Amino acid sequence: MKVEAMKTSTTEVFVQQDDTSFTVTPWSNFEGASVIVTGKDLSVRMACAMRWEEIDALIVALAAARSA
């Protein structure tokens, strides 16, 4: 059995807009990020872990939906 522990520094990005907070934490292997969106009462409105390619596709889908 092999057990390995790694310690990496993590950058978290916090954005607050009115009563909604967005937290984005890039993965330590730089392949994606975890995203949490919370409401004013700290209720989780969305949580996901996605690769950057999936995040890019989500951004495109949101922009297309907004412009429709």
Coordinates of C-alpha atoms in Angstrom, one line a residue:
M1 CA 0.0 0.0 0.0
K2 CA 1.2 3.5 -0.8
V3 CA -0.1 6.5 1.1
E4 CA 0.9 10.0 -0.1
A5 CA 0.1 13.4 1.3
M6 CA 0.4 16.6 -0.7
K7 CA 0.1 20.1 0.5
T8 CA -0.6 22.8 -2.1
S9 CA -1.5 26.4 -1.8
T10 CA -5.1 27.0 -3.0
T11 CA -6.5 30.2 -4.4
E12 CA -10.2 30.9 -3.8
V13 CA -12.1 33.5 -5.7
F14 CA -15.0 35.1 -4.0
V15 CA -17.6 37.3 -5.7
Q16 CA -20.6 38.8 -4.0
Q17 CA -23.5 40.3 -6.0
D18 CA -26.4 41.6 -3.9
D19 CA -27.6 38.6 -1.8
T20 CA -25.7 36.0 -3.8
S21 CA -22.1 34.8 -3.3
F22 CA -19.9 32.9 -5.7
T23 CA -16.9 30.9 -4.7
V24 CA -14.6 29.4 -7.3
T25 CA -11.7 27.1 -6.2
P26 CA -9.3 25.9 -9.0
W27 CA -8.2 22.4 -8.6
S28 CA -4.6 21.8 -7.5
N29 CA -3.9 19.9 -10.8
F30 CA -5.1 22.9 -12.8
E31 CA -7.6 20.8 -14.8
G32 CA -10.8 22.4 -13.5
A33 CA -12.5 24.1 -10.6
S34 CA -15.2 23.7 -7.9
V35 CA -18.0 26.3 -7.9
I36 CA -20.4 27.1 -5.1
V37 CA -23.2 29.6 -5.4
T38 CA -25.0 30.5 -2.1
G39 CA -27.9 32.7 -1.3
K40 CA -28.2 35.3 1.4
D41 CA -29.2 32.7 4.0
L42 CA -26.2 30.6 3.0
S43 CA -28.5 28.1 1.2
V44 CA -26.6 26.4 -1.6
R45 CA -28.1 27.4 -5.0
M46 CA -25.6 25.6 -7.1
A47 CA -22.5 23.4 -6.5
C48 CA -20.4 21.8 -9.2
A49 CA -17.0 20.5 -10.0
M50 CA -16.1 20.8 -13.6
R51 CA -13.1 20.7 -16.0
W52 CA -12.2 24.0 -17.6
E53 CA -13.6 22.8 -20.9
E54 CA -16.9 22.1 -19.3
I55 CA -16.9 25.5 -17.6
D56 CA -16.2 27.1 -21.0
A57 CA -19.2 25.2 -22.5
L58 CA -21.4 26.3 -19.6
I59 CA -20.4 30.0 -20.2
V60 CA -21.3 29.7 -23.9
A61 CA -24.6 28.0 -23.1
L62 CA -25.5 30.8 -20.5
A63 CA -24.5 33.5 -23.0
A64 CA -26.7 31.9 -25.7
A65 CA -29.6 31.6 -23.3
R66 CA -29.3 35.2 -22.2
S67 CA -29.2 36.5 -25.8
A68 CA -32.2 34.5 -26.9

